PDB file of C-alpha atoms in Angstrom:
ATOM      1  CA  MET A   1     -79.379   5.360  87.352  1.00 59.00           C
ATOM      2  CA  VAL A   2     -79.292   1.925  85.686  1.00 58.00           C
ATOM      3  CA  MET A   3     -81.844   0.636  88.212  1.00 64.00           C
ATOM      4  CA  GLU A   4     -84.207   3.549  87.455  1.00 72.00           C
ATOM      5  CA  TYR A   5     -83.910   2.910  83.714  1.00 64.00           C
ATOM      6  CA  ALA A   6     -84.693  -0.788  84.201  1.00 71.00           C
ATOM      7  CA  MET A   7     -87.740   0.109  86.306  1.00 84.00           C
ATOM      8  CA  GLU A   8     -88.980   2.537  83.622  1.00 85.00           C
ATOM      9  CA  LEU A   9     -88.615  -0.216  80.994  1.00 87.00           C
ATOM     10  CA  GLU A  10     -90.620  -2.636  83.176  1.00 94.00           C
ATOM     11  CA  LYS A  11     -93.349  -0.033  83.634  1.00 96.00           C
ATOM     12  CA  ALA A  12     -93.452   0.678  79.883  1.00 95.00           C
ATOM     13  CA  ALA A  13     -93.692  -3.059  79.162  1.00 96.00           C
ATOM     14  CA  ALA A  14     -96.614  -3.392  81.596  1.00 96.00           C
ATOM     15  CA  LEU A  15     -98.397  -0.437  79.981  1.00 97.00           C
ATOM     16  CA  LYS A  16     -97.812  -1.929  76.518  1.00 96.00           C
ATOM     17  CA  GLN A  17     -99.736  -5.077  77.582  1.00 96.00           C
ATOM     18  CA  THR A  18    -103.011  -3.147  77.988  1.00 96.00           C
ATOM     19  CA  LYS A  19    -105.644  -2.385  75.364  1.00 94.00           C
ATOM     20  CA  LEU A  20    -105.689   1.237  76.475  1.00 94.00           C
ATOM     21  CA  PHE A  21    -101.960   1.912  76.170  1.00 96.00           C
ATOM     22  CA  GLY A  22    -100.904  -0.905  73.814  1.00 95.00           C
ATOM     23  CA  GLU A  23    -100.864   1.217  70.650  1.00 93.00           C
ATOM     24  CA  LEU A  24     -98.629   3.970  72.035  1.00 96.00           C
ATOM     25  CA  SER A  25     -95.148   4.635  70.675  1.00 95.00           C
ATOM     26  CA  ALA A  26     -92.050   3.861  72.732  1.00 94.00           C
ATOM     27  CA  LYS A  27     -91.650   7.584  73.450  1.00 95.00           C
ATOM     28  CA  GLU A  28     -95.253   7.926  74.640  1.00 96.00           C
ATOM     29  CA  LEU A  29     -94.966   4.780  76.761  1.00 96.00           C
ATOM     30  CA  SER A  30     -91.775   6.127  78.293  1.00 95.00           C
ATOM     31  CA  ARG A  31     -93.517   9.383  79.218  1.00 95.00           C
ATOM     32  CA  LEU A  32     -96.358   7.516  80.931  1.00 96.00           C
ATOM     33  CA  ALA A  33     -93.968   5.049  82.584  1.00 96.00           C
ATOM     34  CA  HIS A  34     -92.158   8.003  84.113  1.00 94.00           C
ATOM     35  CA  GLN A  35     -95.475   9.201  85.579  1.00 95.00           C
ATOM     36  CA  ALA A  36     -96.523   5.746  86.811  1.00 97.00           C
ATOM     37  CA  VAL A  37     -95.914   4.750  90.425  1.00 96.00           C
ATOM     38  CA  ALA A  38     -95.507   1.077  91.309  1.00 96.00           C
ATOM     39  CA  VAL A  39     -97.914   0.033  94.087  1.00 98.00           C
ATOM     40  CA  HIS A  40     -98.534  -3.265  95.877  1.00 98.00           C
ATOM     41  CA  PHE A  41    -101.809  -4.432  97.416  1.00 98.00           C
ATOM     42  CA  LYS A  42    -102.110  -7.382  99.752  1.00 98.00           C
ATOM     43  CA  LYS A  43    -105.007  -9.804  99.327  1.00 98.00           C
ATOM     44  CA  GLY A  44    -108.160  -8.102 100.691  1.00 97.00           C
ATOM     45  CA  GLU A  45    -106.721  -4.586 100.521  1.00 98.00           C
ATOM     46  CA  MET A  46    -108.947  -1.914  98.970  1.00 97.00           C
ATOM     47  CA  LEU A  47    -107.665   0.041  95.980  1.00 97.00           C
ATOM     48  CA  PHE A  48    -110.521   2.554  96.304  1.00 96.00           C
ATOM     49  CA  LEU A  49    -114.147   2.857  97.424  1.00 95.00           C
ATOM     50  CA  SER A  50    -117.177   3.758  95.344  1.00 94.00           C
ATOM     51  CA  GLY A  51    -117.930   7.465  95.666  1.00 94.00           C
ATOM     52  CA  GLU A  52    -114.388   8.479  96.675  1.00 96.00           C
ATOM     53  CA  ASP A  53    -112.768  11.305  94.748  1.00 95.00           C
ATOM     54  CA  ALA A  54    -110.893   9.654  91.902  1.00 95.00           C
ATOM     55  CA  LYS A  55    -107.161  10.219  92.192  1.00 96.00           C
ATOM     56  CA  GLY A  56    -106.099   8.251  89.111  1.00 96.00           C
ATOM     57  CA  LEU A  57    -106.163   4.900  87.379  1.00 97.00           C
ATOM     58  CA  PHE A  58    -104.452   1.561  87.959  1.00 98.00           C
ATOM     59  CA  VAL A  59    -102.774  -0.834  85.536  1.00 97.00           C
ATOM     60  CA  ILE A  60    -102.697  -4.386  86.874  1.00 98.00           C
ATOM     61  CA  VAL A  61     -99.195  -5.830  86.441  1.00 97.00           C
ATOM     62  CA  ASP A  62     -99.932  -9.123  88.194  1.00 97.00           C
ATOM     63  CA  GLY A  63    -102.540 -10.381  90.606  1.00 98.00           C
ATOM     64  CA  LYS A  64    -106.312 -10.014  90.539  1.00 98.00           C
ATOM     65  CA  VAL A  65    -108.664  -7.118  91.339  1.00 98.00           C
ATOM     66  CA  ARG A  66    -112.440  -7.334  91.829  1.00 96.00           C
ATOM     67  CA  ALA A  67    -114.559  -4.255  91.085  1.00 94.00           C
ATOM     68  CA  PHE A  68    -117.975  -4.262  92.742  1.00 93.00           C
ATOM     69  CA  GLN A  69    -120.958  -2.272  93.957  1.00 90.00           C
ATOM     70  CA  HIS A  70    -122.672  -2.888  97.273  1.00 84.00           C
ATOM     71  CA  ASN A  71    -125.792  -1.541  98.943  1.00 82.00           C
ATOM     72  CA  ALA A  72    -126.666  -0.625 102.545  1.00 79.00           C
ATOM     73  CA  GLU A  73    -127.910  -4.170 103.240  1.00 83.00           C
ATOM     74  CA  GLY A  74    -124.515  -5.572 102.282  1.00 79.00           C
ATOM     75  CA  ARG A  75    -125.567  -7.117  98.973  1.00 85.00           C
ATOM     76  CA  GLU A  76    -122.747  -7.040  96.463  1.00 86.00           C
ATOM     77  CA  HIS A  77    -122.712  -7.096  92.678  1.00 84.00           C
ATOM     78  CA  VAL A  78    -119.397  -7.888  91.005  1.00 88.00           C
ATOM     79  CA  MET A  79    -118.866  -5.588  88.036  1.00 86.00           C
ATOM     80  CA  HIS A  80    -115.725  -7.305  86.749  1.00 89.00           C
ATOM     81  CA  VAL A  81    -112.614  -9.166  87.868  1.00 94.00           C
ATOM     82  CA  ASP A  82    -109.378  -7.975  86.292  1.00 95.00           C
ATOM     83  CA  THR A  83    -105.939  -9.543  85.963  1.00 97.00           C
ATOM     84  CA  ALA A  84    -102.609  -8.571  84.387  1.00 96.00           C
ATOM     85  CA  GLY A  85    -102.988  -6.187  81.474  1.00 96.00           C
ATOM     86  CA  ALA A  86    -106.212  -4.612  82.687  1.00 96.00           C
ATOM     87  CA  VAL A  87    -106.771  -0.931  83.421  1.00 96.00           C
ATOM     88  CA  VAL A  88    -108.982  -0.143  86.402  1.00 95.00           C
ATOM     89  CA  ALA A  89    -110.718   3.176  87.142  1.00 94.00           C
ATOM     90  CA  GLU A  90    -110.208   4.928  83.827  1.00 92.00           C
ATOM     91  CA  VAL A  91    -113.802   6.217  83.700  1.00 89.00           C
ATOM     92  CA  PRO A  92    -113.253   9.068  86.222  1.00 91.00           C
ATOM     93  CA  ILE A  93    -110.362  10.330  84.118  1.00 89.00           C
ATOM     94  CA  PHE A  94    -112.878  11.213  81.414  1.00 87.00           C
ATOM     95  CA  ASP A  95    -115.995  12.185  83.352  1.00 89.00           C
ATOM     96  CA  ASP A  96    -114.298  13.928  86.306  1.00 88.00           C
ATOM     97  CA  GLY A  97    -116.554  12.062  88.725  1.00 92.00           C
ATOM     98  CA  PRO A  98    -115.767   9.863  91.706  1.00 95.00           C
ATOM     99  CA  TYR A  99    -114.854   6.192  91.479  1.00 94.00           C
ATOM    100  CA  PRO A 100    -118.045   4.491  90.206  1.00 91.00           C
ATOM    101  CA  ALA A 101    -117.376   1.212  92.040  1.00 93.00           C
ATOM    102  CA  SER A 102    -115.151  -0.168  94.776  1.00 95.00           C
ATOM    103  CA  ALA A 103    -112.118  -2.323  94.010  1.00 97.00           C
ATOM    104  CA  VAL A 104    -110.312  -4.863  96.176  1.00 98.00           C
ATOM    105  CA  ALA A 105    -107.274  -7.059  95.601  1.00 98.00           C
ATOM    106  CA  GLU A 106    -108.463 -10.668  95.328  1.00 98.00           C
ATOM    107  CA  GLU A 107    -104.855 -11.807  95.753  1.00 98.00           C
ATOM    108  CA  ASP A 108    -101.541 -10.066  96.245  1.00 98.00           C
ATOM    109  CA  THR A 109    -101.414  -7.605  93.368  1.00 98.00           C
ATOM    110  CA  ASN A 110     -98.789  -5.370  91.811  1.00 98.00           C
ATOM    111  CA  ALA A 111    -100.058  -2.395  89.846  1.00 98.00           C
ATOM    112  CA  LEU A 112     -99.044   0.921  88.378  1.00 98.00           C
ATOM    113  CA  PHE A 113    -100.871   4.041  89.497  1.00 98.00           C
ATOM    114  CA  ILE A 114    -101.099   7.033  87.152  1.00 98.00           C
ATOM    115  CA  ASP A 115    -102.331  10.285  88.637  1.00 96.00           C
ATOM    116  CA  LYS A 116    -105.504  11.778  87.174  1.00 96.00           C
ATOM    117  CA  GLY A 117    -103.813  15.099  86.383  1.00 95.00           C
ATOM    118  CA  ALA A 118    -100.993  13.378  84.499  1.00 96.00           C
ATOM    119  CA  MET A 119    -103.514  11.315  82.521  1.00 96.00           C
ATOM    120  CA  CYS A 120    -105.598  14.377  81.665  1.00 94.00           C
ATOM    121  CA  GLN A 121    -102.516  16.204  80.408  1.00 96.00           C
ATOM    122  CA  PHE A 122    -101.459  13.154  78.402  1.00 96.00           C
ATOM    123  CA  CYS A 123    -104.915  13.065  76.784  1.00 94.00           C
ATOM    124  CA  LEU A 124    -104.694  16.734  75.847  1.00 95.00           C
ATOM    125  CA  ASP A 125    -101.221  16.226  74.379  1.00 96.00           C
ATOM    126  CA  HIS A 126    -102.175  13.045  72.478  1.00 95.00           C
ATOM    127  CA  PRO A 127    -105.623  13.343  70.842  1.00 94.00           C
ATOM    128  CA  ALA A 128    -105.199  10.058  68.915  1.00 93.00           C
ATOM    129  CA  PHE A 129    -104.780   8.247  72.243  1.00 94.00           C
ATOM    130  CA  THR A 130    -107.867   9.994  73.624  1.00 92.00           C
ATOM    131  CA  PHE A 131    -109.924   8.962  70.597  1.00 91.00           C
ATOM    132  CA  ASN A 132    -108.783   5.343  71.016  1.00 90.00           C
ATOM    133  CA  ALA A 133    -109.699   5.458  74.718  1.00 91.00           C
ATOM    134  CA  LEU A 134    -113.172   6.719  73.823  1.00 89.00           C
ATOM    135  CA  LYS A 135    -113.579   3.858  71.321  1.00 91.00           C
ATOM    136  CA  LEU A 136    -112.705   1.348  74.057  1.00 87.00           C
ATOM    137  CA  MET A 137    -115.200   2.957  76.439  1.00 85.00           C
ATOM    138  CA  ALA A 138    -117.883   2.998  73.743  1.00 84.00           C
ATOM    139  CA  ALA A 139    -117.356  -0.750  73.227  1.00 83.00           C
ATOM    140  CA  ARG A 140    -117.815  -1.261  76.971  1.00 80.00           C
ATOM    141  CA  VAL A 141    -121.053   0.774  76.939  1.00 78.00           C
ATOM    142  CA  ARG A 142    -122.336  -1.399  74.093  1.00 83.00           C
ATOM    143  CA  ARG A 143    -121.516  -4.589  76.040  1.00 78.00           C
ATOM    144  CA  HIS A 144    -123.328  -3.200  79.079  1.00 71.00           C
ATOM    145  CA  ALA A 145    -126.350  -2.292  76.947  1.00 77.00           C
ATOM    146  CA  GLN A 146    -126.430  -5.854  75.593  1.00 75.00           C
ATOM    147  CA  MET A 147    -126.240  -7.200  79.142  1.00 72.00           C
ATOM    148  CA  VAL A 148    -129.153  -4.999  80.237  1.00 71.00           C
ATOM    149  CA  GLU A 149    -131.157  -6.266  77.262  1.00 73.00           C
ATOM    150  CA  ILE A 150    -130.372  -9.890  78.097  1.00 66.00           C
ATOM    151  CA  LEU A 151    -131.220  -9.452  81.769  1.00 66.00           C
ATOM    152  CA  SER A 152    -134.370  -7.450  81.114  1.00 70.00           C
ATOM    153  CA  PHE A 153    -135.981  -9.119  78.129  1.00 68.00           C
ATOM    154  CA  HIS A 154    -135.043 -12.801  78.207  1.00 66.00           C
ATOM    155  CA  GLU A 155    -136.197 -15.711  80.352  1.00 73.00           C
ATOM    156  CA  VAL A 156    -133.683 -17.454  82.617  1.00 68.00           C
ATOM    157  CA  GLY A 157    -133.107 -20.325  80.180  1.00 73.00           C
ATOM    158  CA  GLN A 158    -132.490 -17.921  77.325  1.00 71.00           C
ATOM    159  CA  ARG A 159    -130.089 -15.892  79.474  1.00 63.00           C
ATOM    160  CA  LEU A 160    -128.115 -19.005  80.342  1.00 68.00           C
ATOM    161  CA  ALA A 161    -127.943 -20.057  76.690  1.00 70.00           C
ATOM    162  CA  LEU A 162    -126.751 -16.591  75.638  1.00 64.00           C
ATOM    163  CA  LEU A 163    -124.134 -16.570  78.392  1.00 64.00           C
ATOM    164  CA  LEU A 164    -122.841 -19.978  77.329  1.00 70.00           C
ATOM    165  CA  LEU A 165    -122.712 -18.909  73.693  1.00 68.00           C
ATOM    166  CA  ALA A 166    -120.770 -15.790  74.646  1.00 65.00           C
ATOM    167  CA  GLN A 167    -118.197 -17.915  76.479  1.00 64.00           C
TER     168      GLN A 167
END
């Protein structure tokens, strides 16, 4: 019993470190922590593949995860690399589609997995959380739109300068 309580507190603390779950109350964090399952991925192990039915999302506790797209010729485009405090694969929770990219552990990684059904129910029960999640996704869409603009409408030198300024 004491061990289970300690594990729930560790899960809640990991959830609290994310932008997505960081504003939740202790009670709300506890509810999600109870739903979260601790998972471990060895370096090189796939979390999921692009196009697979989305089963849920992952919160990175420690380690590093690379999300990427690849084509039939084997060319790969890295979408993002995430470390502790990041949430991976939240998009399918909201659009009910498959995983939009593949994800692999770049190093041994500990994560929390929260089932899609549990997340959907949590969203229905907590509209303020859902609104905050949509704001975070909207910010990501804006960043992607800026990246498309930079890649499409600027010369290589200008792109490099903009990238360096952003850093």
